Amino acid sequence: MTDVANAVEAMKAKFDPSAAAGLDLVFGFRIDESQHFSLVVKDKTCELLEGENPDAQVTLVMDGDTMKGLVSGETDGMQAFMAGKLRAEGDMMLAMKLSELFPS
């Protein structure tokens, strides 16, 4: 697995099932414009899938270093967004939900 895939896998390990009760969401990730992942959060479960997911309600676009920093906690999501290192396509409010579902 690539460093980015490892970072996404580490993010999945931080998943808080209690925060996902009753949810049915798909988060897309486009890393370095070439790697696509999605996290499917459905009623206390989280599944990591490789590839682009047309059902994603929000897609987060960033480079690999930003992704690794976000997962490790070294990078703040809001600061990355304000600095232009992180972009959200789709429902931006769902992007804010990620910090509840995947606490540091």
mmCIF file of C-alpha atoms in Angstrom:
data_model
loop_
_atom_site.group_PDB
_atom_site.id
_atom_site.type_symbol
_atom_site.label_atom_id
_atom_site.label_comp_id
_atom_site.label_asym_id
_atom_site.label_seq_id
_atom_site.Cartn_x
_atom_site.Cartn_y
_atom_site.Cartn_z
ATOM 1 C CA MET A 1 0.000 0.000 0.000
ATOM 2 C CA THR A 2 1.092 3.540 -0.653
ATOM 3 C CA ASP A 3 1.737 6.052 2.127
ATOM 4 C CA VAL A 4 -1.595 7.648 1.294
ATOM 5 C CA ALA A 5 -3.438 4.313 1.479
ATOM 6 C CA ASN A 6 -1.770 3.707 4.839
ATOM 7 C CA ALA A 7 -2.923 7.144 6.031
ATOM 8 C CA VAL A 8 -6.507 6.417 4.951
ATOM 9 C CA GLU A 9 -6.331 3.043 6.703
ATOM 10 C CA ALA A 10 -5.038 4.786 9.870
ATOM 11 C CA MET A 11 -7.948 7.201 9.645
ATOM 12 C CA LYS A 12 -10.359 4.287 9.506
ATOM 13 C CA ALA A 13 -8.764 2.904 12.686
ATOM 14 C CA LYS A 14 -9.783 6.111 14.529
ATOM 15 C CA PHE A 15 -13.460 5.618 13.612
ATOM 16 C CA ASP A 16 -15.941 6.204 16.450
ATOM 17 C CA PRO A 17 -18.966 3.953 15.773
ATOM 18 C CA SER A 18 -21.118 5.713 18.368
ATOM 19 C CA ALA A 19 -20.827 8.977 16.401
ATOM 20 C CA ALA A 20 -22.169 7.193 13.313
ATOM 21 C CA ALA A 21 -25.441 5.887 14.750
ATOM 22 C CA GLY A 22 -28.160 6.225 12.128
ATOM 23 C CA LEU A 23 -25.869 7.773 9.498
ATOM 24 C CA ASP A 24 -25.647 6.776 5.842
ATOM 25 C CA LEU A 25 -22.827 8.840 4.292
ATOM 26 C CA VAL A 26 -20.152 8.467 1.635
ATOM 27 C CA PHE A 27 -16.978 10.555 1.880
ATOM 28 C CA GLY A 28 -14.741 10.670 -1.176
ATOM 29 C CA PHE A 29 -11.031 11.448 -1.139
ATOM 30 C CA ARG A 30 -8.984 12.523 -4.162
ATOM 31 C CA ILE A 31 -5.304 12.587 -3.289
ATOM 32 C CA ASP A 32 -2.662 14.030 -5.644
ATOM 33 C CA GLU A 33 -5.360 14.009 -8.393
ATOM 34 C CA SER A 34 -4.573 10.322 -9.034
ATOM 35 C CA GLN A 35 -5.581 8.308 -5.970
ATOM 36 C CA HIS A 36 -9.224 7.892 -5.080
ATOM 37 C CA PHE A 37 -10.709 6.405 -1.920
ATOM 38 C CA SER A 38 -14.062 6.503 -0.234
ATOM 39 C CA LEU A 39 -15.243 5.916 3.286
ATOM 40 C CA VAL A 40 -18.771 4.554 3.502
ATOM 41 C CA VAL A 41 -20.237 5.305 6.934
ATOM 42 C CA LYS A 42 -23.472 3.461 7.566
ATOM 43 C CA ASP A 43 -25.142 3.050 10.951
ATOM 44 C CA LYS A 44 -22.075 2.588 13.205
ATOM 45 C CA THR A 45 -19.919 0.947 10.510
ATOM 46 C CA CYS A 46 -17.144 2.296 8.298
ATOM 47 C CA GLU A 47 -15.895 0.672 5.119
ATOM 48 C CA LEU A 48 -12.846 1.838 3.182
ATOM 49 C CA LEU A 49 -13.037 1.390 -0.587
ATOM 50 C CA GLU A 50 -10.441 2.130 -3.245
ATOM 51 C CA GLY A 51 -11.463 4.033 -6.330
ATOM 52 C CA GLU A 52 -13.776 6.915 -7.075
ATOM 53 C CA ASN A 53 -17.277 6.610 -5.626
ATOM 54 C CA PRO A 54 -20.058 8.351 -7.590
ATOM 55 C CA ASP A 55 -22.255 8.268 -4.462
ATOM 56 C CA ALA A 56 -19.920 10.498 -2.412
ATOM 57 C CA GLN A 57 -21.845 13.383 -0.879
ATOM 58 C CA VAL A 58 -18.587 15.269 -0.346
ATOM 59 C CA THR A 59 -15.151 14.728 -1.885
ATOM 60 C CA LEU A 60 -12.065 16.073 -0.154
ATOM 61 C CA VAL A 61 -9.256 17.028 -2.520
ATOM 62 C CA MET A 62 -5.699 17.368 -1.201
ATOM 63 C CA ASP A 63 -2.138 16.194 -1.666
ATOM 64 C CA GLY A 64 -0.619 13.181 0.066
ATOM 65 C CA ASP A 65 1.330 15.230 2.622
ATOM 66 C CA THR A 66 -1.825 17.062 3.697
ATOM 67 C CA MET A 67 -3.685 13.760 4.041
ATOM 68 C CA LYS A 68 -0.940 12.260 6.187
ATOM 69 C CA GLY A 69 -0.820 15.408 8.355
ATOM 70 C CA LEU A 70 -4.588 15.401 8.882
ATOM 71 C CA VAL A 71 -4.622 11.740 9.924
ATOM 72 C CA SER A 72 -1.614 12.080 12.232
ATOM 73 C CA GLY A 73 -3.055 15.215 13.823
ATOM 74 C CA GLU A 74 -0.077 17.353 12.784
ATOM 75 C CA THR A 75 -2.272 19.330 10.367
ATOM 76 C CA ASP A 76 -5.489 21.090 11.348
ATOM 77 C CA GLY A 77 -8.253 20.582 8.772
ATOM 78 C CA MET A 78 -9.586 24.120 8.997
ATOM 79 C CA GLN A 79 -6.104 25.610 8.625
ATOM 80 C CA ALA A 80 -5.414 23.351 5.625
ATOM 81 C CA PHE A 81 -8.706 24.478 4.096
ATOM 82 C CA MET A 82 -7.967 28.171 4.689
ATOM 83 C CA ALA A 83 -4.460 27.754 3.239
ATOM 84 C CA GLY A 84 -5.867 26.169 0.076
ATOM 85 C CA LYS A 85 -4.294 22.781 0.780
ATOM 86 C CA LEU A 86 -7.697 21.126 1.249
ATOM 87 C CA ARG A 87 -10.748 21.578 -0.947
ATOM 88 C CA ALA A 88 -14.248 20.171 -0.462
ATOM 89 C CA GLU A 89 -16.486 19.377 -3.422
ATOM 90 C CA GLY A 90 -20.123 18.758 -2.537
ATOM 91 C CA ASP A 91 -21.716 19.101 0.891
ATOM 92 C CA MET A 92 -19.105 21.045 2.850
ATOM 93 C CA MET A 93 -21.037 20.616 6.123
ATOM 94 C CA LEU A 94 -20.469 16.866 5.875
ATOM 95 C CA ALA A 95 -16.730 17.489 5.730
ATOM 96 C CA MET A 96 -17.038 19.079 9.194
ATOM 97 C CA LYS A 97 -18.614 15.833 10.458
ATOM 98 C CA LEU A 98 -15.360 13.937 9.834
ATOM 99 C CA SER A 99 -13.772 15.270 13.032
ATOM 100 C CA GLU A 100 -16.632 13.755 15.061
ATOM 101 C CA LEU A 101 -16.504 10.429 13.238
ATOM 102 C CA PHE A 102 -12.703 10.175 13.278
ATOM 103 C CA PRO A 103 -11.466 11.962 16.448
ATOM 104 C CA SER A 104 -7.696 12.501 16.851
#
